[in-house]
């Protein structure tokens, strides 16, 4: 059995952490390592996470830097980057291991369903699903034909540690689209796969922005990244919802 580490970047997530902690406690089997990486929360996030029995380390603010720090603090050959507002199925660790039993695959993610207390966001969930294929087909067709796909934070992406290290990890200059950037670099080493199992992800961004505006933001940021238009400055087009 290959060891699996879960790395969770966190910033001001005190309200979301209790549900995540319940989800993590239900995983069977449990991950071999689990690290929460705080980027300087000003609320009770750190205290809430530690009270739930989670190991917390600190890192400079930014998902890329936080993920790199968390991955460096683990040793397992497989790593899953899990956002605080995304919840794995109970057998998620087994799904991860089975997926990477295929030696041709070095990067994968779950199918994300965005949901809130009142509704499922089917339009945005479908867009998240289909852009895994259309984005690399349009912007990186040579990598698409070699099995490259674009995965994002909502997908609870997971990968082989050695492949991640070989491409230099997440680019810490990226404030958003760091996962897509990683996918492009890792596509040179192996195939990516979107697994036919779901994770539930909070619809809080869609609820705050509105469904059509949210999809416009996702599309605009994705196109700017695809065309290499100031990729390190894309964060200003992606409003924070916390």
JSON list of C-alpha atoms in Angstrom, two decimals:
[
{"chain": "A", "resi": 1, "resn": "UNK", "atom": "CA", "xyz": [0.00, 0.00, 0.00]},
{"chain": "A", "resi": 2, "resn": "UNK", "atom": "CA", "xyz": [1.40, 3.40, -0.99]},
{"chain": "A", "resi": 3, "resn": "UNK", "atom": "CA", "xyz": [1.31, 6.13, 1.64]},
{"chain": "A", "resi": 4, "resn": "UNK", "atom": "CA", "xyz": [-0.96, 9.11, 1.01]},
{"chain": "A", "resi": 5, "resn": "UNK", "atom": "CA", "xyz": [-0.50, 12.57, 2.53]},
{"chain": "A", "resi": 6, "resn": "UNK", "atom": "CA", "xyz": [-3.25, 15.18, 2.56]},
{"chain": "A", "resi": 7, "resn": "UNK", "atom": "CA", "xyz": [-2.09, 18.81, 2.53]},
{"chain": "A", "resi": 8, "resn": "UNK", "atom": "CA", "xyz": [-4.68, 21.51, 3.29]},
{"chain": "A", "resi": 9, "resn": "UNK", "atom": "CA", "xyz": [-3.89, 25.21, 2.71]},
{"chain": "A", "resi": 10, "resn": "UNK", "atom": "CA", "xyz": [-5.89, 27.43, 5.06]},
{"chain": "A", "resi": 11, "resn": "UNK", "atom": "CA", "xyz": [-6.61, 31.13, 5.57]},
{"chain": "A", "resi": 12, "resn": "UNK", "atom": "CA", "xyz": [-9.41, 32.43, 7.81]},
{"chain": "A", "resi": 13, "resn": "UNK", "atom": "CA", "xyz": [-11.52, 29.27, 7.62]},
{"chain": "A", "resi": 14, "resn": "UNK", "atom": "CA", "xyz": [-12.75, 28.91, 11.21]},
{"chain": "A", "resi": 15, "resn": "UNK", "atom": "CA", "xyz": [-16.37, 28.59, 10.09]},
{"chain": "A", "resi": 16, "resn": "UNK", "atom": "CA", "xyz": [-15.63, 25.88, 7.52]},
{"chain": "A", "resi": 17, "resn": "UNK", "atom": "CA", "xyz": [-13.17, 23.75, 9.49]},
{"chain": "A", "resi": 18, "resn": "UNK", "atom": "CA", "xyz": [-15.64, 21.78, 11.67]},
{"chain": "A", "resi": 19, "resn": "UNK", "atom": "CA", "xyz": [-17.29, 20.18, 8.62]},
{"chain": "A", "resi": 20, "resn": "UNK", "atom": "CA", "xyz": [-13.89, 19.43, 7.09]},
{"chain": "A", "resi": 21, "resn": "UNK", "atom": "CA", "xyz": [-12.74, 17.82, 10.34]},
{"chain": "A", "resi": 22, "resn": "UNK", "atom": "CA", "xyz": [-15.82, 15.54, 10.34]},
{"chain": "A", "resi": 23, "resn": "UNK", "atom": "CA", "xyz": [-15.10, 14.56, 6.73]},
{"chain": "A", "resi": 24, "resn": "UNK", "atom": "CA", "xyz": [-11.46, 13.77, 7.50]},
{"chain": "A", "resi": 25, "resn": "UNK", "atom": "CA", "xyz": [-12.41, 11.71, 10.55]},
{"chain": "A", "resi": 26, "resn": "UNK", "atom": "CA", "xyz": [-14.72, 9.58, 8.36]},
{"chain": "A", "resi": 27, "resn": "UNK", "atom": "CA", "xyz": [-12.01, 8.62, 5.85]},
{"chain": "A", "resi": 28, "resn": "UNK", "atom": "CA", "xyz": [-11.50, 4.86, 5.84]},
{"chain": "A", "resi": 29, "resn": "UNK", "atom": "CA", "xyz": [-8.68, 4.14, 5.47]},
{"chain": "A", "resi": 30, "resn": "UNK", "atom": "CA", "xyz": [-7.22, 7.27, 6.99]},
{"chain": "A", "resi": 31, "resn": "UNK", "atom": "CA", "xyz": [-4.41, 9.16, 5.24]},
{"chain": "A", "resi": 32, "resn": "UNK", "atom": "CA", "xyz": [-0.89, 8.32, 6.34]},
{"chain": "A", "resi": 33, "resn": "UNK", "atom": "CA", "xyz": [-0.12, 12.01, 6.92]},
{"chain": "A", "resi": 34, "resn": "UNK", "atom": "CA", "xyz": [-2.34, 15.07, 7.25]},
{"chain": "A", "resi": 35, "resn": "UNK", "atom": "CA", "xyz": [-1.01, 18.64, 7.42]},
{"chain": "A", "resi": 36, "resn": "UNK", "atom": "CA", "xyz": [-2.94, 21.91, 7.60]},
{"chain": "A", "resi": 37, "resn": "UNK", "atom": "CA", "xyz": [-0.87, 24.88, 6.39]},
{"chain": "A", "resi": 38, "resn": "UNK", "atom": "CA", "xyz": [-1.96, 28.23, 7.74]},
{"chain": "A", "resi": 39, "resn": "UNK", "atom": "CA", "xyz": [-1.12, 31.35, 5.76]},
{"chain": "A", "resi": 40, "resn": "UNK", "atom": "CA", "xyz": [-1.55, 33.85, 8.59]},
{"chain": "A", "resi": 41, "resn": "UNK", "atom": "CA", "xyz": [-5.20, 33.54, 9.61]},
{"chain": "A", "resi": 42, "resn": "UNK", "atom": "CA", "xyz": [-6.56, 36.40, 11.69]},
{"chain": "A", "resi": 43, "resn": "UNK", "atom": "CA", "xyz": [-9.60, 34.48, 12.95]},
{"chain": "A", "resi": 44, "resn": "UNK", "atom": "CA", "xyz": [-9.74, 31.35, 15.14]},
{"chain": "A", "resi": 45, "resn": "UNK", "atom": "CA", "xyz": [-8.75, 28.96, 12.33]},
{"chain": "A", "resi": 46, "resn": "UNK", "atom": "CA", "xyz": [-5.57, 27.66, 13.95]},
{"chain": "A", "resi": 47, "resn": "UNK", "atom": "CA", "xyz": [-7.24, 27.07, 17.31]},
{"chain": "A", "resi": 48, "resn": "UNK", "atom": "CA", "xyz": [-10.24, 25.35, 15.69]},
{"chain": "A", "resi": 49, "resn": "UNK", "atom": "CA", "xyz": [-8.00, 23.09, 13.60]},
{"chain": "A", "resi": 50, "resn": "UNK", "atom": "CA", "xyz": [-5.85, 22.08, 16.56]},
{"chain": "A", "resi": 51, "resn": "UNK", "atom": "CA", "xyz": [-8.91, 21.48, 18.72]},
{"chain": "A", "resi": 52, "resn": "UNK", "atom": "CA", "xyz": [-10.07, 19.04, 16.04]},
{"chain": "A", "resi": 53, "resn": "UNK", "atom": "CA", "xyz": [-6.79, 17.17, 16.36]},
{"chain": "A", "resi": 54, "resn": "UNK", "atom": "CA", "xyz": [-5.25, 18.44, 13.12]},
{"chain": "A", "resi": 55, "resn": "UNK", "atom": "CA", "xyz": [-1.55, 19.20, 12.77]},
{"chain": "A", "resi": 56, "resn": "UNK", "atom": "CA", "xyz": [-1.02, 22.85, 11.78]},
{"chain": "A", "resi": 57, "resn": "UNK", "atom": "CA", "xyz": [2.11, 24.47, 10.41]},
{"chain": "A", "resi": 58, "resn": "UNK", "atom": "CA", "xyz": [2.66, 28.06, 9.27]},
{"chain": "A", "resi": 59, "resn": "UNK", "atom": "CA", "xyz": [3.82, 29.28, 5.86]},
{"chain": "A", "resi": 60, "resn": "UNK", "atom": "CA", "xyz": [3.84, 32.53, 3.88]},
{"chain": "A", "resi": 61, "resn": "UNK", "atom": "CA", "xyz": [0.40, 33.48, 2.60]},
{"chain": "A", "resi": 62, "resn": "UNK", "atom": "CA", "xyz": [-0.51, 32.13, -0.81]},
{"chain": "A", "resi": 63, "resn": "UNK", "atom": "CA", "xyz": [-1.87, 28.74, -1.83]},
{"chain": "A", "resi": 64, "resn": "UNK", "atom": "CA", "xyz": [1.21, 27.85, -3.88]},
{"chain": "A", "resi": 65, "resn": "UNK", "atom": "CA", "xyz": [3.63, 28.67, -1.06]},
{"chain": "A", "resi": 66, "resn": "UNK", "atom": "CA", "xyz": [1.42, 27.00, 1.55]},
{"chain": "A", "resi": 67, "resn": "UNK", "atom": "CA", "xyz": [1.07, 23.83, -0.52]},
{"chain": "A", "resi": 68, "resn": "UNK", "atom": "CA", "xyz": [4.81, 23.66, -1.17]},
{"chain": "A", "resi": 69, "resn": "UNK", "atom": "CA", "xyz": [5.49, 24.03, 2.56]},
{"chain": "A", "resi": 70, "resn": "UNK", "atom": "CA", "xyz": [2.96, 21.35, 3.47]},
{"chain": "A", "resi": 71, "resn": "UNK", "atom": "CA", "xyz": [4.27, 18.91, 0.88]},
{"chain": "A", "resi": 72, "resn": "UNK", "atom": "CA", "xyz": [7.83, 19.51, 2.11]},
{"chain": "A", "resi": 73, "resn": "UNK", "atom": "CA", "xyz": [6.67, 18.63, 5.64]},
{"chain": "A", "resi": 74, "resn": "UNK", "atom": "CA", "xyz": [5.38, 15.20, 4.52]},
{"chain": "A", "resi": 75, "resn": "UNK", "atom": "CA", "xyz": [7.11, 12.09, 3.19]},
{"chain": "A", "resi": 76, "resn": "UNK", "atom": "CA", "xyz": [4.39, 9.96, 1.56]},
{"chain": "A", "resi": 77, "resn": "UNK", "atom": "CA", "xyz": [4.89, 9.08, -2.12]},
{"chain": "A", "resi": 78, "resn": "UNK", "atom": "CA", "xyz": [1.38, 10.31, -2.98]},
{"chain": "A", "resi": 79, "resn": "UNK", "atom": "CA", "xyz": [0.05, 13.76, -2.06]},
{"chain": "A", "resi": 80, "resn": "UNK", "atom": "CA", "xyz": [-3.52, 15.11, -2.22]},
{"chain": "A", "resi": 81, "resn": "UNK", "atom": "CA", "xyz": [-4.03, 18.87, -2.03]},
{"chain": "A", "resi": 82, "resn": "UNK", "atom": "CA", "xyz": [-7.42, 19.42, -0.42]},
{"chain": "A", "resi": 83, "resn": "UNK", "atom": "CA", "xyz": [-9.14, 22.77, -0.03]},
{"chain": "A", "resi": 84, "resn": "UNK", "atom": "CA", "xyz": [-10.90, 23.46, 3.26]},
{"chain": "A", "resi": 85, "resn": "UNK", "atom": "CA", "xyz": [-14.28, 23.76, 1.54]},
{"chain": "A", "resi": 86, "resn": "UNK", "atom": "CA", "xyz": [-14.00, 20.47, -0.39]},
{"chain": "A", "resi": 87, "resn": "UNK", "atom": "CA", "xyz": [-15.06, 17.14, 1.10]},
{"chain": "A", "resi": 88, "resn": "UNK", "atom": "CA", "xyz": [-13.74, 13.76, 0.03]},
{"chain": "A", "resi": 89, "resn": "UNK", "atom": "CA", "xyz": [-15.84, 10.58, -0.08]},
{"chain": "A", "resi": 90, "resn": "UNK", "atom": "CA", "xyz": [-15.22, 8.20, 2.84]},
{"chain": "A", "resi": 91, "resn": "UNK", "atom": "CA", "xyz": [-13.17, 5.86, 0.60]},
{"chain": "A", "resi": 92, "resn": "UNK", "atom": "CA", "xyz": [-11.22, 8.73, -0.94]},
{"chain": "A", "resi": 93, "resn": "UNK", "atom": "CA", "xyz": [-7.80, 7.37, 0.06]},
{"chain": "A", "resi": 94, "resn": "UNK", "atom": "CA", "xyz": [-8.50, 4.05, -1.64]},
{"chain": "A", "resi": 95, "resn": "UNK", "atom": "CA", "xyz": [-9.69, 5.89, -4.75]},
{"chain": "A", "resi": 96, "resn": "UNK", "atom": "CA", "xyz": [-6.44, 7.86, -4.83]},
{"chain": "A", "resi": 97, "resn": "UNK", "atom": "CA", "xyz": [-4.31, 4.73, -4.46]},
{"chain": "A", "resi": 98, "resn": "UNK", "atom": "CA", "xyz": [-6.22, 2.78, -7.09]},
{"chain": "A", "resi": 99, "resn": "UNK", "atom": "CA", "xyz": [-6.00, 5.64, -9.57]},
{"chain": "A", "resi": 100, "resn": "UNK", "atom": "CA", "xyz": [-2.24, 5.93, -9.24]},
{"chain": "A", "resi": 101, "resn": "UNK", "atom": "CA", "xyz": [-1.79, 2.17, -9.51]},
{"chain": "A", "resi": 102, "resn": "UNK", "atom": "CA", "xyz": [-1.75, 3.01, -13.22]},
{"chain": "A", "resi": 103, "resn": "UNK", "atom": "CA", "xyz": [1.91, 3.91, -13.75]},
{"chain": "A", "resi": 104, "resn": "UNK", "atom": "CA", "xyz": [1.02, 6.04, -16.77]},
{"chain": "A", "resi": 105, "resn": "UNK", "atom": "CA", "xyz": [-0.90, 8.50, -14.55]},
{"chain": "A", "resi": 106, "resn": "UNK", "atom": "CA", "xyz": [1.03, 10.95, -12.40]},
{"chain": "A", "resi": 107, "resn": "UNK", "atom": "CA", "xyz": [-1.73, 13.48, -11.67]},
{"chain": "A", "resi": 108, "resn": "UNK", "atom": "CA", "xyz": [-5.46, 13.12, -11.08]},
{"chain": "A", "resi": 109, "resn": "UNK", "atom": "CA", "xyz": [-8.47, 14.68, -9.43]},
{"chain": "A", "resi": 110, "resn": "UNK", "atom": "CA", "xyz": [-12.07, 13.97, -8.46]},
{"chain": "A", "resi": 111, "resn": "UNK", "atom": "CA", "xyz": [-15.17, 15.25, -10.24]},
{"chain": "A", "resi": 112, "resn": "UNK", "atom": "CA", "xyz": [-16.36, 18.30, -8.29]},
{"chain": "A", "resi": 113, "resn": "UNK", "atom": "CA", "xyz": [-20.01, 19.05, -7.54]},
{"chain": "A", "resi": 114, "resn": "UNK", "atom": "CA", "xyz": [-20.57, 22.56, -6.18]},
{"chain": "A", "resi": 115, "resn": "UNK", "atom": "CA", "xyz": [-23.31, 22.59, -3.58]},
{"chain": "A", "resi": 116, "resn": "UNK", "atom": "CA", "xyz": [-24.68, 24.83, -0.85]},
{"chain": "A", "resi": 117, "resn": "UNK", "atom": "CA", "xyz": [-27.35, 24.58, 1.82]},
{"chain": "A", "resi": 118, "resn": "UNK", "atom": "CA", "xyz": [-30.16, 25.32, -0.64]},
{"chain": "A", "resi": 119, "resn": "UNK", "atom": "CA", "xyz": [-29.13, 24.04, -4.06]},
{"chain": "A", "resi": 120, "resn": "UNK", "atom": "CA", "xyz": [-26.65, 22.22, -6.24]},
{"chain": "A", "resi": 121, "resn": "UNK", "atom": "CA", "xyz": [-24.89, 24.47, -8.78]},
{"chain": "A", "resi": 122, "resn": "UNK", "atom": "CA", "xyz": [-25.30, 22.25, -11.81]},
{"chain": "A", "resi": 123, "resn": "UNK", "atom": "CA", "xyz": [-24.29, 24.88, -14.38]},
{"chain": "A", "resi": 124, "resn": "UNK", "atom": "CA", "xyz": [-21.02, 25.71, -12.66]},
{"chain": "A", "resi": 125, "resn": "UNK", "atom": "CA", "xyz": [-20.35, 22.06, -11.83]},
{"chain": "A", "resi": 126, "resn": "UNK", "atom": "CA", "xyz": [-20.75, 21.18, -15.52]},
{"chain": "A", "resi": 127, "resn": "UNK", "atom": "CA", "xyz": [-18.45, 24.05, -16.53]},
{"chain": "A", "resi": 128, "resn": "UNK", "atom": "CA", "xyz": [-15.83, 22.85, -14.04]},
{"chain": "A", "resi": 129, "resn": "UNK", "atom": "CA", "xyz": [-16.09, 19.37, -15.50]},
{"chain": "A", "resi": 130, "resn": "UNK", "atom": "CA", "xyz": [-15.89, 20.24, -19.17]},
{"chain": "A", "resi": 131, "resn": "UNK", "atom": "CA", "xyz": [-13.10, 22.83, -18.88]},
{"chain": "A", "resi": 132, "resn": "UNK", "atom": "CA", "xyz": [-10.82, 20.01, -17.74]},
{"chain": "A", "resi": 133, "resn": "UNK", "atom": "CA", "xyz": [-10.84, 19.00, -21.42]},
{"chain": "A", "resi": 134, "resn": "UNK", "atom": "CA", "xyz": [-11.60, 22.14, -23.43]},
{"chain": "A", "resi": 135, "resn": "UNK", "atom": "CA", "xyz": [-9.03, 24.39, -21.73]},
{"chain": "A", "resi": 136, "resn": "UNK", "atom": "CA", "xyz": [-5.97, 22.25, -22.55]},
{"chain": "A", "resi": 137, "resn": "UNK", "atom": "CA", "xyz": [-7.41, 21.37, -25.97]},
{"chain": "A", "resi": 138, "resn": "UNK", "atom": "CA", "xyz": [-7.63, 25.07, -26.87]},
{"chain": "A", "resi": 139, "resn": "UNK", "atom": "CA", "xyz": [-4.55, 26.46, -25.15]},
{"chain": "A", "resi": 140, "resn": "UNK", "atom": "CA", "xyz": [-2.11, 23.52, -24.95]},
{"chain": "A", "resi": 141, "resn": "UNK", "atom": "CA", "xyz": [-3.22, 21.08, -27.70]},
{"chain": "A", "resi": 142, "resn": "UNK", "atom": "CA", "xyz": [0.18, 19.40, -27.92]},
{"chain": "A", "resi": 143, "resn": "UNK", "atom": "CA", "xyz": [-0.06, 18.45, -24.23]},
{"chain": "A", "resi": 144, "resn": "UNK", "atom": "CA", "xyz": [-3.74, 17.50, -24.52]},
{"chain": "A", "resi": 145, "resn": "UNK", "atom": "CA", "xyz": [-2.86, 14.92, -27.17]},
{"chain": "A", "resi": 146, "resn": "UNK", "atom": "CA", "xyz": [-0.27, 13.45, -24.78]},
{"chain": "A", "resi": 147, "resn": "UNK", "atom": "CA", "xyz": [-2.87, 13.04, -22.02]},
{"chain": "A", "resi": 148, "resn": "UNK", "atom": "CA", "xyz": [-2.58, 16.43, -20.33]},
{"chain": "A", "resi": 149, "resn": "UNK", "atom": "CA", "xyz": [-5.67, 17.79, -18.59]},
{"chain": "A", "resi": 150, "resn": "UNK", "atom": "CA", "xyz": [-6.26, 20.88, -16.45]},
{"chain": "A", "resi": 151, "resn": "UNK", "atom": "CA", "xyz": [-7.34, 20.25, -12.87]},
{"chain": "A", "resi": 152, "resn": "UNK", "atom": "CA", "xyz": [-8.19, 22.89, -10.29]},
{"chain": "A", "resi": 153, "resn": "UNK", "atom": "CA", "xyz": [-8.50, 23.23, -6.54]},
{"chain": "A", "resi": 154, "resn": "UNK", "atom": "CA", "xyz": [-12.11, 22.04, -6.47]},
{"chain": "A", "resi": 155, "resn": "UNK", "atom": "CA", "xyz": [-10.97, 18.68, -7.88]},
{"chain": "A", "resi": 156, "resn": "UNK", "atom": "CA", "xyz": [-8.94, 17.68, -4.78]},
{"chain": "A", "resi": 157, "resn": "UNK", "atom": "CA", "xyz": [-6.01, 17.00, -7.08]},
{"chain": "A", "resi": 158, "resn": "UNK", "atom": "CA", "xyz": [-3.48, 14.34, -6.17]},
{"chain": "A", "resi": 159, "resn": "UNK", "atom": "CA", "xyz": [-0.15, 13.35, -7.66]},
{"chain": "A", "resi": 160, "resn": "UNK", "atom": "CA", "xyz": [3.07, 11.43, -7.31]},
{"chain": "A", "resi": 161, "resn": "UNK", "atom": "CA", "xyz": [5.62, 13.17, -5.11]},
{"chain": "A", "resi": 162, "resn": "UNK", "atom": "CA", "xyz": [8.54, 12.34, -7.39]},
{"chain": "A", "resi": 163, "resn": "UNK", "atom": "CA", "xyz": [6.82, 13.89, -10.43]},
{"chain": "A", "resi": 164, "resn": "UNK", "atom": "CA", "xyz": [5.87, 16.97, -8.39]},
{"chain": "A", "resi": 165, "resn": "UNK", "atom": "CA", "xyz": [9.49, 17.38, -7.28]},
{"chain": "A", "resi": 166, "resn": "UNK", "atom": "CA", "xyz": [10.79, 16.83, -10.80]},
{"chain": "A", "resi": 167, "resn": "UNK", "atom": "CA", "xyz": [8.87, 19.86, -12.13]},
{"chain": "A", "resi": 168, "resn": "UNK", "atom": "CA", "xyz": [9.79, 22.10, -9.18]},
{"chain": "A", "resi": 169, "resn": "UNK", "atom": "CA", "xyz": [6.47, 22.14, -7.31]},
{"chain": "A", "resi": 170, "resn": "UNK", "atom": "CA", "xyz": [3.93, 24.94, -7.38]},
{"chain": "A", "resi": 171, "resn": "UNK", "atom": "CA", "xyz": [5.06, 28.29, -8.80]},
{"chain": "A", "resi": 172, "resn": "UNK", "atom": "CA", "xyz": [4.85, 30.58, -5.77]},
{"chain": "A", "resi": 173, "resn": "UNK", "atom": "CA", "xyz": [4.54, 33.66, -8.00]},
{"chain": "A", "resi": 174, "resn": "UNK", "atom": "CA", "xyz": [1.05, 32.48, -9.01]},
{"chain": "A", "resi": 175, "resn": "UNK", "atom": "CA", "xyz": [-1.83, 33.82, -6.91]},
{"chain": "A", "resi": 176, "resn": "UNK", "atom": "CA", "xyz": [-4.46, 31.82, -8.82]},
{"chain": "A", "resi": 177, "resn": "UNK", "atom": "CA", "xyz": [-4.25, 29.13, -11.52]},
{"chain": "A", "resi": 178, "resn": "UNK", "atom": "CA", "xyz": [-1.30, 27.58, -9.73]},
{"chain": "A", "resi": 179, "resn": "UNK", "atom": "CA", "xyz": [-2.91, 24.16, -10.15]},
{"chain": "A", "resi": 180, "resn": "UNK", "atom": "CA", "xyz": [-3.33, 24.62, -13.92]},
{"chain": "A", "resi": 181, "resn": "UNK", "atom": "CA", "xyz": [0.27, 25.76, -14.20]},
{"chain": "A", "resi": 182, "resn": "UNK", "atom": "CA", "xyz": [1.38, 22.62, -12.34]},
{"chain": "A", "resi": 183, "resn": "UNK", "atom": "CA", "xyz": [-0.74, 20.43, -14.63]},
{"chain": "A", "resi": 184, "resn": "UNK", "atom": "CA", "xyz": [0.98, 21.83, -17.72]},
{"chain": "A", "resi": 185, "resn": "UNK", "atom": "CA", "xyz": [4.44, 21.12, -16.34]},
{"chain": "A", "resi": 186, "resn": "UNK", "atom": "CA", "xyz": [3.53, 17.65, -15.07]},
{"chain": "A", "resi": 187, "resn": "UNK", "atom": "CA", "xyz": [1.94, 16.71, -18.42]},
{"chain": "A", "resi": 188, "resn": "UNK", "atom": "CA", "xyz": [5.44, 16.31, -19.80]},
{"chain": "A", "resi": 189, "resn": "UNK", "atom": "CA", "xyz": [6.04, 13.40, -17.42]},
{"chain": "A", "resi": 190, "resn": "UNK", "atom": "CA", "xyz": [2.79, 11.44, -17.61]},
{"chain": "A", "resi": 191, "resn": "UNK", "atom": "CA", "xyz": [-0.96, 11.47, -18.06]},
{"chain": "A", "resi": 192, "resn": "UNK", "atom": "CA", "xyz": [-3.60, 13.29, -16.00]},
{"chain": "A", "resi": 193, "resn": "UNK", "atom": "CA", "xyz": [-6.98, 11.82, -15.18]},
{"chain": "A", "resi": 194, "resn": "UNK", "atom": "CA", "xyz": [-10.32, 13.13, -13.92]},
{"chain": "A", "resi": 195, "resn": "UNK", "atom": "CA", "xyz": [-11.72, 10.32, -11.75]},
{"chain": "A", "resi": 196, "resn": "UNK", "atom": "CA", "xyz": [-15.37, 9.33, -12.10]},
{"chain": "A", "resi": 197, "resn": "UNK", "atom": "CA", "xyz": [-16.02, 9.87, -8.38]},
{"chain": "A", "resi": 198, "resn": "UNK", "atom": "CA", "xyz": [-17.32, 13.07, -6.85]},
{"chain": "A", "resi": 199, "resn": "UNK", "atom": "CA", "xyz": [-16.18, 15.45, -4.18]},
{"chain": "A", "resi": 200, "resn": "UNK", "atom": "CA", "xyz": [-18.59, 18.03, -2.78]},
{"chain": "A", "resi": 201, "resn": "UNK", "atom": "CA", "xyz": [-17.32, 21.61, -2.83]},
{"chain": "A", "resi": 202, "resn": "UNK", "atom": "CA", "xyz": [-18.88, 24.65, -1.19]},
{"chain": "A", "resi": 203, "resn": "UNK", "atom": "CA", "xyz": [-20.69, 27.00, -3.57]},
{"chain": "A", "resi": 204, "resn": "UNK", "atom": "CA", "xyz": [-19.73, 30.03, -1.48]},
{"chain": "A", "resi": 205, "resn": "UNK", "atom": "CA", "xyz": [-18.04, 31.85, -4.37]},
{"chain": "A", "resi": 206, "resn": "UNK", "atom": "CA", "xyz": [-20.99, 31.27, -6.67]},
{"chain": "A", "resi": 207, "resn": "UNK", "atom": "CA", "xyz": [-23.40, 32.32, -3.91]},
{"chain": "A", "resi": 208, "resn": "UNK", "atom": "CA", "xyz": [-21.43, 35.54, -3.34]},
{"chain": "A", "resi": 209, "resn": "UNK", "atom": "CA", "xyz": [-20.78, 36.45, -6.96]},
{"chain": "A", "resi": 210, "resn": "UNK", "atom": "CA", "xyz": [-23.91, 35.01, -8.61]},
{"chain": "A", "resi": 211, "resn": "UNK", "atom": "CA", "xyz": [-23.80, 32.01, -10.94]},
{"chain": "A", "resi": 212, "resn": "UNK", "atom": "CA", "xyz": [-23.35, 33.82, -14.25]},
{"chain": "A", "resi": 213, "resn": "UNK", "atom": "CA", "xyz": [-20.80, 36.28, -12.90]},
{"chain": "A", "resi": 214, "resn": "UNK", "atom": "CA", "xyz": [-18.89, 33.42, -11.29]},
{"chain": "A", "resi": 215, "resn": "UNK", "atom": "CA", "xyz": [-18.65, 31.54, -14.58]},
{"chain": "A", "resi": 216, "resn": "UNK", "atom": "CA", "xyz": [-17.60, 34.74, -16.34]},
{"chain": "A", "resi": 217, "resn": "UNK", "atom": "CA", "xyz": [-14.80, 35.21, -13.77]},
{"chain": "A", "resi": 218, "resn": "UNK", "atom": "CA", "xyz": [-13.67, 31.60, -14.17]},
{"chain": "A", "resi": 219, "resn": "UNK", "atom": "CA", "xyz": [-13.70, 31.95, -17.96]},
{"chain": "A", "resi": 220, "resn": "UNK", "atom": "CA", "xyz": [-11.93, 35.33, -18.00]},
{"chain": "A", "resi": 221, "resn": "UNK", "atom": "CA", "xyz": [-9.16, 34.25, -15.65]},
{"chain": "A", "resi": 222, "resn": "UNK", "atom": "CA", "xyz": [-8.74, 30.99, -17.53]},
{"chain": "A", "resi": 223, "resn": "UNK", "atom": "CA", "xyz": [-8.46, 32.71, -20.92]},
{"chain": "A", "resi": 224, "resn": "UNK", "atom": "CA", "xyz": [-5.98, 35.26, -19.58]},
{"chain": "A", "resi": 225, "resn": "UNK", "atom": "CA", "xyz": [-3.88, 32.44, -18.15]},
{"chain": "A", "resi": 226, "resn": "UNK", "atom": "CA", "xyz": [-4.16, 30.44, -21.37]},
{"chain": "A", "resi": 227, "resn": "UNK", "atom": "CA", "xyz": [-2.95, 33.43, -23.39]},
{"chain": "A", "resi": 228, "resn": "UNK", "atom": "CA", "xyz": [-0.17, 34.10, -20.86]},
{"chain": "A", "resi": 229, "resn": "UNK", "atom": "CA", "xyz": [-1.50, 37.58, -20.07]},
{"chain": "A", "resi": 230, "resn": "UNK", "atom": "CA", "xyz": [0.31, 38.60, -16.86]},
{"chain": "A", "resi": 231, "resn": "UNK", "atom": "CA", "xyz": [-0.24, 35.18, -15.21]},
{"chain": "A", "resi": 232, "resn": "UNK", "atom": "CA", "xyz": [1.31, 36.29, -11.91]},
{"chain": "A", "resi": 233, "resn": "UNK", "atom": "CA", "xyz": [-1.23, 39.15, -11.62]},
{"chain": "A", "resi": 234, "resn": "UNK", "atom": "CA", "xyz": [-4.44, 37.16, -12.20]},
{"chain": "A", "resi": 235, "resn": "UNK", "atom": "CA", "xyz": [-5.39, 37.27, -8.52]},
{"chain": "A", "resi": 236, "resn": "UNK", "atom": "CA", "xyz": [-6.76, 40.80, -8.87]},
{"chain": "A", "resi": 237, "resn": "UNK", "atom": "CA", "xyz": [-9.44, 39.41, -11.18]},
{"chain": "A", "resi": 238, "resn": "UNK", "atom": "CA", "xyz": [-10.46, 36.73, -8.65]},
{"chain": "A", "resi": 239, "resn": "UNK", "atom": "CA", "xyz": [-12.17, 38.37, -5.64]},
{"chain": "A", "resi": 240, "resn": "UNK", "atom": "CA", "xyz": [-11.77, 36.80, -2.21]},
{"chain": "A", "resi": 241, "resn": "UNK", "atom": "CA", "xyz": [-15.00, 35.62, -0.56]},
{"chain": "A", "resi": 242, "resn": "UNK", "atom": "CA", "xyz": [-13.81, 35.17, 3.01]}
]
